[in-house]
Amino acid sequence: MNLQPKGRFGIHGGQYIPETLMNAVIELEEAYLTFKNDPDFQRELTDLFNEYGGRPSRLYFAKKMTADLGGAKIYLKREDLNHTGSHKINNVLGQALLAKRMGKKRLIAETGAGQHGVATATAAALLDLECEIFMGAEDVKRQALNVYRMRLLGSKVHEVCTGTATLKDAVSQTMREWTRRIDDTHYVLGSVMGPHPFPTIVRDFQAVISKEIKEQLLEREGRLPSAVVACVGGGSNAIGAFHHFIEDKEVRLIGCEAAGKGIHTFETAATITTGKVGIFHGMKSYFCQDEYGQIAPVYSISAGLDYPGVGPEHSMLFDEGRAEYVAITDDEAVDAFEYLSRIEGIIPAIESAHAVAYAKRLAINSNKDDILVVNLSGRGDKDCAAIARYRGEDIEE
Amino acid sequence: MIIADAFKDGKAFMPFITCGDPNLDITEEIIYALDEAGASLIELGIPFSDPTAEGPVIQSASERALQAGTTTDKVFNMVEKVRKKVSIPLAFMTYANVVYSYGIENFFQHSAGLNVNAVILPDVPFEEKDEFAIPCKESGIDFISLIAPTSARRVETIAKQAQGFIYLVSSLGVTGVRDQIHGDIASLVQEVRSHTAIPIAIGFGIGSARSAQEMAKYADGVIMGSAIMQLVADHGIDAPDKVYDFAREIVEALKD
């Protein structure tokens, strides 16, 4: 058998996982390569995307925000309007359909804020698959409503109490669960991370975002954007928004990481800005870690960006200088969360608010004929209680 | 001593311990206890913050070790002391990032300087091994390959390039004691043997003298980790004596 290293993005990526899982990822890659070009599979997926997920999502011209900032024209890609309220559904529908075609009976997934967990539970309900979600105990507390949603959709939710009891521990625990039961189970990884082929599969399912942006903007403006701005945790919505622009060198690609309380504090999750290259969760990439390679506990107000690593393709785009990565603090993100709510009547997910925050800054310093596209990856209903508490209001969900 | 020496006197008992739990002084004493009890090779776990191949017992042990301030350099210093008294083969077991962040060549050269004989990285499969195995070999250390019940078509390729011994994973899942080991160990061992002459050690799930005996029927050595680290969790600084008694029991059982 020819066992060549696979799935590299520059020096990043790879398959750093226990031997027990290797055949599972190999089978997954083989199945993906088969179905990727299968017109029947693609037709079914497009149908799910459109009829069930609500695609294509709108590209909305934020007229008031544009006028208020007085610089570049700002468009919002409304992934928040998708079924289940975020871009996560794109990847989940793709992977669940793939799992079904592979004959799997059961889905498992990690979740941070709960968006990916809810999306996976949703797809499992639709496609008659069993579903178990692993979620850090801290996040279970912070996102009680999403835990209920997953149960309502028929999934079992496991609380993960190890380590920092957040997203990274949920990923570790889901990997452990997968090594325990592989035959009938597919691990629906939620971002462009983990071992090959996940970063590629998830990117391909999310690439529909930039495909649509390009078509929609060409139709409206007859040209490409000056910049595409998206938030980056693991990086799936950002890769989705960047993908079809990577070859268009004149389009700036800007990823917004969570700086938490600031990149000079320990309470940050800005992986590319503060981390170094390492190997974890199946991939080589940038990670927040100490001098001995111990993975750092990270922090962000946004549970979805609260992860110590980043997808390997982002690490490559950074190394090559093709994409830029900036760090946005909790304060800036919360300001942007409130700003967009008031000026456009759109409540963004606190994750997406990181991209809105940077877009505000960028728009002011741009010309009127520049066009910025902000990927509004999710809606902010889930965050209202937390933001109220951040502002000192004592409210319960 | 070389790795092969661990297998020359009958079935090898290969205990695993997490270094630094509850602290490195106790780890040192546990190593002496295991050596005295007749262990053939000791696997020294350098703790990692997020050990994805481990069950709850070794996860907790790693967490306690890191909380106690254990670092790679401190483990090296401890092993330097140990090497003045202990001559049986030693292996480091840790995760890729611990080695990578230390500098891969640097890590192996340090290990070689301490007469460490092998390195086991459970998150580095065959496809990714050259980055580690080549500099490892150049330092004179064996880079251990793992084979799992799910390896299937991969067994031949892995076995043919394996060095030192094969770490045969007994069953699906993470480390930790199991009541029963399912699956067809015998035929997996047989297949591995058809591709390589190097010794085979079985690990994952072996928790008692009885299961050690059972596994020794098939393999050249048995690896036990969680059962020992559970003793350390239960007895803390009093663990060395308990570990000695347990190790004696296993060593005797493997002679039968």
XYZ file of C-alpha atoms in Angstrom:
653
model
C 0.000 0.000 0.000
C 1.302 3.424 -0.888
C 1.205 5.594 2.222
C 2.275 9.066 1.128
C 1.828 12.148 3.311
C -1.278 14.036 2.278
C -3.199 17.230 2.678
C -0.430 19.803 2.917
C -0.973 23.555 2.758
C 2.611 24.762 2.469
C 4.261 23.284 5.569
C 0.898 23.063 7.339
C -1.822 20.423 7.446
C -1.111 16.681 7.352
C -2.588 13.812 9.323
C -1.214 13.743 12.861
C -3.636 11.277 14.395
C -3.494 7.899 16.115
C -3.074 4.853 13.869
C -6.526 3.645 14.965
C -8.131 6.514 13.005
C -5.990 6.394 9.879
C -8.151 4.030 7.883
C -11.236 6.080 8.739
C -9.758 9.269 7.277
C -8.468 7.369 4.254
C -11.939 5.936 3.617
C -13.421 9.387 4.067
C -11.040 10.829 1.496
C -11.817 8.070 -0.982
C -15.554 8.546 -0.523
C -15.228 12.301 -0.853
C -13.216 12.063 -4.069
C -15.897 9.771 -5.484
C -18.922 11.856 -4.511
C -17.342 15.244 -5.176
C -17.667 14.608 -8.899
C -20.864 12.589 -8.737
C -23.625 14.660 -10.392
C -26.250 12.842 -8.368
C -24.600 13.742 -5.072
C -24.038 17.334 -6.158
C -27.656 17.683 -7.266
C -28.910 16.379 -3.934
C -26.565 18.687 -2.017
C -27.534 21.755 -4.054
C -31.161 20.894 -3.455
C -30.552 20.669 0.306
C -28.582 23.938 0.245
C -31.341 25.786 -1.576
C -34.608 24.246 -0.455
C -33.645 23.400 3.125
C -30.733 25.716 3.971
C -32.188 28.788 2.275
C -29.397 29.453 -0.191
C -28.271 31.480 -1.960
C -27.862 33.895 0.941
C -28.340 37.591 0.128
C -25.522 40.020 -0.513
C -26.938 43.091 1.199
C -25.706 46.607 0.521
C -25.369 48.256 3.956
C -26.391 51.718 2.792
C -26.689 53.409 6.185
C -23.436 51.948 7.489
C -21.691 53.034 4.292
C -23.048 56.581 4.599
C -22.238 56.746 8.304
C -18.601 55.735 7.855
C -18.188 57.858 4.724
C -15.649 55.592 3.018
C -15.887 52.337 1.073
C -19.166 50.758 0.029
C -19.999 47.941 2.434
C -21.800 44.760 1.501
C -22.861 42.154 4.035
C -22.971 38.500 2.976
C -25.972 37.300 4.939
C -24.961 33.809 6.100
C -26.887 34.684 9.261
C -30.085 34.133 7.273
C -29.318 30.457 6.613
C -31.357 27.781 8.331
C -30.014 27.339 11.915
C -28.618 30.866 11.756
C -25.077 30.524 10.528
C -22.733 29.299 7.794
C -22.237 26.052 9.767
C -25.176 24.419 7.998
C -23.295 24.423 4.643
C -20.583 22.119 5.909
C -22.928 20.002 7.973
C -25.333 19.263 5.119
C -22.377 18.284 2.943
C -20.776 16.008 5.514
C -24.049 14.446 6.670
C -24.970 13.602 3.089
C -21.476 12.164 2.561
C -21.792 10.097 5.761
C -25.129 8.783 4.604
C -23.684 7.768 1.225
C -20.825 6.031 3.064
C -23.396 3.974 4.931
C -22.731 5.549 8.326
C -25.549 5.438 10.859
C -24.298 7.860 13.459
C -22.838 11.373 13.550
C -20.650 12.782 16.307
C -19.459 16.376 16.535
C -17.798 18.893 18.815
C -19.307 22.266 19.456
C -18.197 25.477 21.123
C -20.986 28.034 21.217
C -23.388 25.371 20.036
C -23.925 26.574 16.453
C -22.133 23.622 14.881
C -23.801 21.244 17.332
C -27.243 22.578 16.483
C -26.505 22.417 12.758
C -25.285 18.815 13.060
C -28.288 17.814 15.159
C -30.503 19.416 12.520
C -28.932 17.520 9.632
C -29.075 14.285 11.651
C -32.793 14.789 12.238
C -33.393 15.478 8.563
C -31.346 12.541 7.284
C -32.370 10.008 9.964
C -28.967 9.627 11.553
C -28.178 9.140 15.244
C -26.299 12.088 16.669
C -24.146 12.761 19.713
C -22.598 16.140 20.450
C -19.607 16.840 22.694
C -19.534 20.230 24.375
C -17.278 21.681 27.054
C -18.931 21.982 30.466
C -18.172 25.720 30.516
C -19.949 26.172 27.186
C -22.881 24.008 28.299
C -23.359 26.537 31.087
C -22.902 29.579 28.827
C -25.143 28.254 26.042
C -27.922 26.398 27.850
C -30.460 27.254 25.171
C -28.409 25.618 22.422
C -28.049 22.498 24.559
C -31.831 22.351 24.720
C -32.081 22.889 20.960
C -29.804 19.930 20.256
C -31.847 17.708 22.563
C -35.051 18.938 20.990
C -33.648 17.901 17.615
C -33.082 14.394 18.949
C -29.365 14.497 19.759
C -27.564 13.435 22.878
C -25.291 16.092 24.400
C -22.196 15.015 26.350
C -20.619 17.456 28.761
C -16.810 17.488 28.554
C -15.209 18.321 31.904
C -11.523 17.751 31.076
C -8.902 20.470 30.601
C -10.394 23.922 30.187
C -13.846 22.377 29.495
C -14.215 24.424 26.289
C -14.007 23.884 22.520
C -10.507 22.370 22.333
C -11.447 19.771 24.941
C -14.667 19.043 23.079
C -12.621 18.368 19.916
C -10.241 16.075 21.839
C -13.132 14.167 23.363
C -14.900 13.748 20.016
C -11.660 12.365 18.538
C -11.436 9.903 21.447
C -15.041 8.881 20.889
C -14.308 8.311 17.204
C -11.390 5.960 18.029
C -13.802 4.020 20.253
C -16.494 3.583 17.623
C -15.470 4.045 14.012
C -17.361 1.538 11.902
C -20.798 3.118 11.857
C -19.793 6.635 12.896
C -18.769 9.766 11.001
C -17.104 12.648 12.838
C -18.595 15.871 11.461
C -15.688 18.219 12.129
C -16.997 21.755 12.343
C -14.200 23.791 10.832
C -11.385 23.763 8.259
C -9.119 22.029 10.724
C -8.111 18.604 11.963
C -6.434 15.910 9.873
C -6.651 15.715 6.086
C -9.143 15.469 4.386
C -11.246 17.622 6.766
C -9.665 21.025 5.971
C -10.279 20.399 2.261
C -13.764 18.898 2.584
C -15.022 21.644 4.885
C -13.518 24.337 2.640
C -15.175 22.885 -0.425
C -18.590 22.824 1.269
C -18.126 26.402 2.520
C -16.744 27.710 -0.786
C -20.317 28.294 -1.914
C -20.087 31.554 0.080
C -17.401 33.147 -2.113
C -18.881 31.661 -5.255
C -22.114 33.495 -4.528
C -20.400 36.712 -3.411
C -18.521 36.851 -6.689
C -21.606 36.280 -8.824
C -23.789 38.644 -6.812
C -21.242 41.461 -6.739
C -20.373 41.156 -10.422
C -24.052 41.435 -11.189
C -24.562 44.499 -8.984
C -21.289 46.351 -9.353
C -19.663 44.742 -12.367
C -16.396 44.311 -10.483
C -14.622 42.440 -7.732
C -14.458 43.713 -4.137
C -11.412 45.577 -2.815
C -11.442 43.399 0.277
C -13.269 40.462 1.857
C -13.394 40.522 5.656
C -14.336 37.545 7.839
C -13.825 36.346 11.407
C -11.448 33.446 12.055
C -11.603 30.861 14.808
C -10.871 27.549 13.114
C -11.561 29.562 9.983
C -14.358 27.883 8.032
C -16.512 30.908 7.226
C -13.390 32.878 6.293
C -12.041 30.170 3.967
C -15.515 29.909 2.458
C -15.582 33.658 1.837
C -11.986 33.775 0.538
C -11.806 30.675 -1.640
C -12.956 31.953 -5.026
C -10.931 35.174 -4.595
C -7.582 33.591 -3.777
C -6.480 33.775 -7.422
C -7.746 37.372 -7.745
C -4.651 38.982 -6.270
C -6.153 42.465 -6.260
C -8.748 41.408 -3.686
C -7.455 41.800 -0.128
C -8.406 38.888 2.124
C -8.614 39.816 5.791
C -9.184 37.384 8.656
C -10.212 38.787 12.032
C -9.027 36.812 15.035
C -10.306 37.177 18.572
C -7.853 39.224 20.636
C -9.978 38.699 23.758
C -8.736 41.166 26.357
C -5.776 42.080 24.143
C -2.909 40.353 22.345
C -0.456 41.341 25.080
C -2.511 39.554 27.724
C -2.873 35.797 28.299
C -6.598 36.155 27.771
C -6.528 36.051 23.996
C -7.369 33.598 21.208
C -5.481 35.386 18.406
C -3.663 32.314 17.127
C -1.832 33.653 14.080
C -0.996 36.945 15.778
C 0.394 35.433 18.988
C 0.983 31.709 18.328
C 3.731 29.658 16.738
C 3.824 26.617 14.478
C 2.978 23.361 16.195
C 1.167 20.034 15.811
C -2.182 19.418 17.446
C -5.638 18.021 16.691
C -4.354 16.232 13.629
C -2.665 19.137 11.870
C 0.448 21.252 11.682
C -0.518 24.897 11.940
C -0.230 27.932 14.219
C -1.206 27.325 17.850
C -1.252 29.296 21.078
C 1.201 27.347 23.235
C 3.940 27.718 25.811
C 7.689 27.232 25.233
C 7.357 23.453 25.849
C 4.514 23.007 23.352
C 1.748 22.766 25.948
C -1.436 24.135 24.369
C -2.431 27.417 25.991
C -5.803 28.033 27.589
C -7.279 30.736 25.355
C -9.998 33.267 25.907
C -12.497 35.256 23.864
C -15.940 36.611 24.632
C -16.977 34.613 21.579
C -17.229 30.883 22.322
C -16.961 30.169 18.584
C -13.546 31.855 18.293
C -12.296 30.496 21.628
C -9.912 27.953 20.085
C -6.087 27.775 20.371
C -5.471 26.797 16.743
C -6.395 27.782 13.209
C -7.013 25.830 10.013
C -3.851 24.950 8.050
C -4.900 26.752 4.862
C -5.094 30.040 6.790
C -1.592 29.396 8.130
C -0.396 28.937 4.554
C -2.215 32.057 3.291
C -0.552 33.970 6.127
C 2.924 32.560 5.399
C 2.533 33.447 1.721
C 1.271 36.908 2.548
C -1.868 36.243 0.479
C -4.214 36.925 3.408
C -3.835 39.323 6.308
C -4.828 38.505 9.867
C -5.775 41.145 12.404
C -6.789 40.852 16.055
C -10.008 42.385 17.385
C -10.633 42.757 21.119
C -13.801 41.867 23.032
C -14.511 45.583 23.457
C -14.260 46.336 19.740
C -16.425 43.316 18.891
C -19.123 44.266 21.381
C -19.126 47.847 20.037
C -19.585 46.491 16.518
C -22.320 44.113 17.726
C -24.274 47.110 19.028
C -23.367 49.322 16.077
C -24.684 46.989 13.393
C -27.831 46.282 15.423
C -28.661 49.982 15.623
C -27.585 51.196 12.215
C -28.813 48.374 9.984
C -31.233 46.544 12.252
C -29.117 43.406 11.960
C -27.883 41.681 15.118
C -24.674 39.856 14.152
C -23.210 36.855 15.960
C -20.483 38.048 18.303
C -18.066 36.029 16.152
C -19.103 37.925 13.009
C -19.010 41.190 14.964
C -15.217 40.825 14.984
C -15.286 41.180 11.191
C -17.745 44.070 11.374
C -15.404 45.849 13.808
C -12.473 45.656 11.428
C -14.597 46.585 8.418
C -15.636 49.805 10.194
C -12.007 50.749 10.693
C -11.086 49.791 7.134
C -14.040 51.563 5.499
C -13.182 54.897 7.106
C -9.662 54.649 5.673
C -10.794 53.619 2.201
C -11.931 55.516 -0.874
C -15.569 55.849 -1.852
C -15.010 53.631 -4.882
C -13.648 50.756 -2.771
C -15.976 47.861 -2.014
C -15.762 45.840 1.178
C -17.589 42.562 1.624
C -18.095 41.470 5.227
C -19.064 37.870 5.780
C -21.836 37.969 8.348
C -21.318 34.350 9.353
C -24.109 34.103 11.895
C -26.918 35.849 13.691
C -26.568 37.228 17.174
C -29.713 36.109 18.976
C -27.660 33.524 20.862
C -25.338 36.240 22.172
C -27.824 38.798 23.473
C -27.825 37.602 27.089
C -24.024 37.446 27.237
C -23.589 40.903 25.720
C -26.164 42.349 28.107
C -24.190 40.855 30.988
C -20.971 42.265 29.471
C -22.624 45.685 29.643
C -23.615 45.119 33.254
C -27.274 44.219 32.719
C -28.401 41.258 34.753
C -30.609 39.199 32.470
C -31.336 35.510 32.177
C -31.838 33.635 28.912
C 21.427 -2.028 26.719
C 19.411 -1.981 23.551
C 15.697 -2.495 22.962
C 16.201 -6.157 22.058
C 17.540 -6.793 25.582
C 14.088 -6.100 26.988
C 12.783 -9.176 25.210
C 15.614 -11.657 25.723
C 14.479 -13.172 29.055
C 10.954 -14.325 28.344
C 7.890 -12.139 28.141
C 8.629 -8.463 28.707
C 6.774 -6.368 31.268
C 6.725 -2.799 29.956
C 5.152 -0.356 32.400
C 4.194 3.186 31.389
C 4.254 6.055 33.859
C 3.441 9.732 33.483
C 6.489 11.717 34.602
C 5.810 14.337 37.255
C 2.691 12.836 38.822
C 2.521 13.647 41.684
C 6.018 15.140 41.264
C 9.323 14.222 39.626
C 10.943 13.012 42.871
C 8.215 10.406 43.251
C 8.515 9.530 39.552
C 12.192 8.815 40.175
C 11.311 6.497 43.070
C 8.640 4.766 40.976
C 11.235 4.083 38.281
C 13.568 2.488 40.862
C 10.650 0.425 42.186
C 9.744 -0.811 38.693
C 13.365 -1.602 37.898
C 13.789 -3.538 41.128
C 10.522 -5.398 40.550
C 11.864 -6.704 37.267
C 10.392 -4.462 34.565
C 12.007 -5.106 31.191
C 11.588 -1.601 29.747
C 9.992 1.525 31.173
C 7.965 3.954 29.084
C 8.329 7.471 30.456
C 5.422 9.698 29.532
C 6.293 13.374 29.130
C 2.983 15.051 29.961
C 1.067 16.934 27.282
C -1.801 19.327 27.945
C -4.215 17.613 25.556
C -3.421 13.909 25.241
C -5.955 12.825 22.625
C -5.047 9.116 22.668
C -5.424 8.755 26.435
C -8.321 7.689 28.583
C -9.353 9.479 31.787
C -6.662 7.993 34.079
C -3.666 9.173 32.070
C -5.412 12.430 31.152
C -5.711 13.227 34.854
C -2.160 12.101 35.525
C -0.903 14.437 32.779
C -2.915 17.289 34.186
C -1.536 16.765 37.704
C 2.007 16.497 36.349
C 1.730 19.793 34.466
C 0.171 21.491 37.467
C 3.155 20.313 39.482
C 5.364 22.268 37.069
C 6.747 19.372 35.026
C 8.541 20.401 31.823
C 10.492 18.520 29.178
C 13.794 19.859 30.564
C 12.933 18.785 34.099
C 12.070 15.292 32.834
C 15.457 15.167 31.074
C 17.183 16.137 34.327
C 15.302 13.451 36.240
C 16.246 10.814 33.664
C 19.893 11.876 33.905
C 19.812 11.054 37.628
C 17.916 7.804 37.041
C 20.404 6.627 34.439
C 23.158 6.449 37.111
C 21.280 3.534 38.699
C 18.965 2.084 36.085
C 20.330 0.264 33.046
C 17.201 -1.353 31.512
C 15.929 0.161 28.233
C 13.892 3.348 28.569
C 11.457 4.877 26.086
C 9.916 8.335 25.988
C 6.250 8.473 25.154
C 4.709 11.850 24.431
C 2.879 13.815 21.740
C 4.221 15.316 18.525
C 3.988 18.912 19.714
C 6.194 18.323 22.763
C 8.978 17.058 20.493
C 8.316 19.589 17.711
C 8.380 22.596 20.018
C 11.611 21.422 21.654
C 13.189 21.201 18.203
C 12.968 17.695 16.763
C 16.731 17.109 16.448
C 17.405 18.763 19.754
C 14.893 16.501 21.487
C 16.358 13.300 20.047
C 19.956 14.322 20.696
C 19.120 15.075 24.338
C 17.323 11.739 24.599
C 20.274 9.910 23.065
C 22.605 11.604 25.532
C 20.510 10.066 28.331
C 20.699 6.609 26.748
C 16.990 6.620 26.052
C 16.412 3.792 23.605
C 13.093 4.548 21.948
C 10.500 7.256 21.369
C 6.765 6.661 20.953
C 4.500 9.392 19.542
C 0.905 8.143 19.288
C -0.188 11.076 17.119
C 2.449 10.477 14.439
C 1.210 7.760 12.057
C 3.227 6.188 9.250
C 2.406 8.953 6.747
C 3.924 11.646 8.961
C 6.761 9.713 10.521
C 9.786 10.685 8.393
C 9.977 14.162 9.900
C 10.547 12.445 13.277
C 11.835 8.961 12.490
C 14.766 10.078 10.330
C 16.396 12.424 12.874
C 15.454 9.915 15.579
C 17.353 7.135 13.823
C 20.299 9.464 13.230
C 20.512 9.949 16.990
C 20.607 6.170 17.436
C 17.099 5.915 18.898
C 14.328 3.616 17.680
C 11.134 5.329 16.539
C 8.322 2.967 17.524
C 5.439 2.211 15.154
C 1.929 1.464 16.333
C -0.440 -1.003 14.686
C -4.152 -1.015 15.550
C -7.041 -3.423 14.959
C -8.190 -1.001 12.249
C -4.814 -0.931 10.439
C -5.965 -3.570 7.912
C -4.156 -3.036 4.610
C -1.574 -0.828 6.334
C -0.065 -3.591 8.476
C 2.500 -4.790 5.957
C 3.849 -1.341 5.098
C 4.100 -0.304 8.736
C 5.593 -3.571 9.958
C 8.273 -3.697 7.265
C 9.692 -0.311 8.293
C 9.263 -0.755 12.036
C 12.212 -0.476 14.408
C 12.762 -1.651 17.994
C 9.414 -3.252 18.688
C 5.869 -2.999 17.365
C 3.371 -1.362 19.692
C 0.221 -3.340 18.999
C -2.902 -1.501 20.110
C -5.160 -4.196 21.574
C -8.516 -2.641 20.868
C -10.375 0.423 19.644
C -10.525 3.531 21.773
C -8.123 5.293 24.097
C -5.820 3.988 26.827
C -7.396 2.612 29.980
C -8.192 -0.662 31.690
C -10.931 -2.753 30.065
C -12.752 -5.781 31.466
C -12.309 -7.657 28.271
C -10.316 -7.221 25.132
C -12.452 -8.057 22.163
C -11.414 -8.741 18.646
C -9.036 -11.130 17.101
C -5.639 -10.323 18.601
C -4.206 -13.668 17.568
C -4.695 -13.145 13.847
C -3.468 -9.553 13.978
C -0.282 -10.698 15.744
C 0.119 -13.461 13.221
C -0.160 -11.030 10.365
C 2.387 -8.666 11.882
C 4.767 -11.574 12.477
C 4.563 -12.555 8.828
C 6.076 -9.185 7.891
C 8.698 -8.564 10.572
C 10.962 -10.353 13.019
C 11.076 -7.568 15.616
C 9.285 -8.100 18.964
C 5.610 -7.272 19.413
C 4.296 -5.625 22.575
C 0.562 -5.307 23.240
C -0.852 -2.294 25.016
C -4.160 -0.479 25.763
C -6.642 -1.973 28.187
C -4.427 -4.424 30.089
C -5.093 -3.932 33.810
C -4.451 -7.124 35.735
C -2.025 -10.039 36.057
C -4.626 -12.224 34.390
C -5.074 -10.046 31.330
C -1.291 -9.587 31.145
C -0.894 -13.361 31.057
C -3.608 -13.648 28.456
C -1.959 -11.082 26.160
C 1.516 -12.570 26.733
C 0.275 -15.741 25.043
C 0.281 -13.831 21.782
C 2.986 -11.216 22.179
C 6.573 -10.752 23.324
C 5.683 -8.063 25.811
C 2.803 -6.358 27.565
C 2.468 -2.615 28.142
C 0.535 -1.418 31.194
C -0.074 2.249 31.966
C -3.470 3.193 33.319
C -3.477 0.478 36.007
C -0.202 1.850 37.356
C -1.208 5.503 37.104
C -4.427 4.663 38.948
C -2.253 3.452 41.844
C -0.334 6.731 41.672
C -3.611 8.682 41.661
C -4.855 6.730 44.684
C -1.670 6.747 46.742
C 0.223 9.886 45.690
C 3.580 10.103 47.442
C 3.061 6.622 48.898
C 2.681 5.159 45.402
C 6.222 3.732 44.868
C 5.688 0.783 47.273
C 2.267 0.011 45.820
C 3.655 0.160 42.295
C 6.474 -2.185 43.347
C 3.999 -4.770 44.705
C 1.830 -4.541 41.596
C 4.834 -4.830 39.289
C 6.108 -7.911 41.180
C 2.734 -9.545 40.705
C 2.815 -8.917 36.964
C 6.430 -10.019 36.559
C 5.671 -13.276 38.398
C 2.524 -13.830 36.346
C 4.474 -13.408 33.126
C 6.966 -16.102 34.187
C 4.237 -18.751 34.338
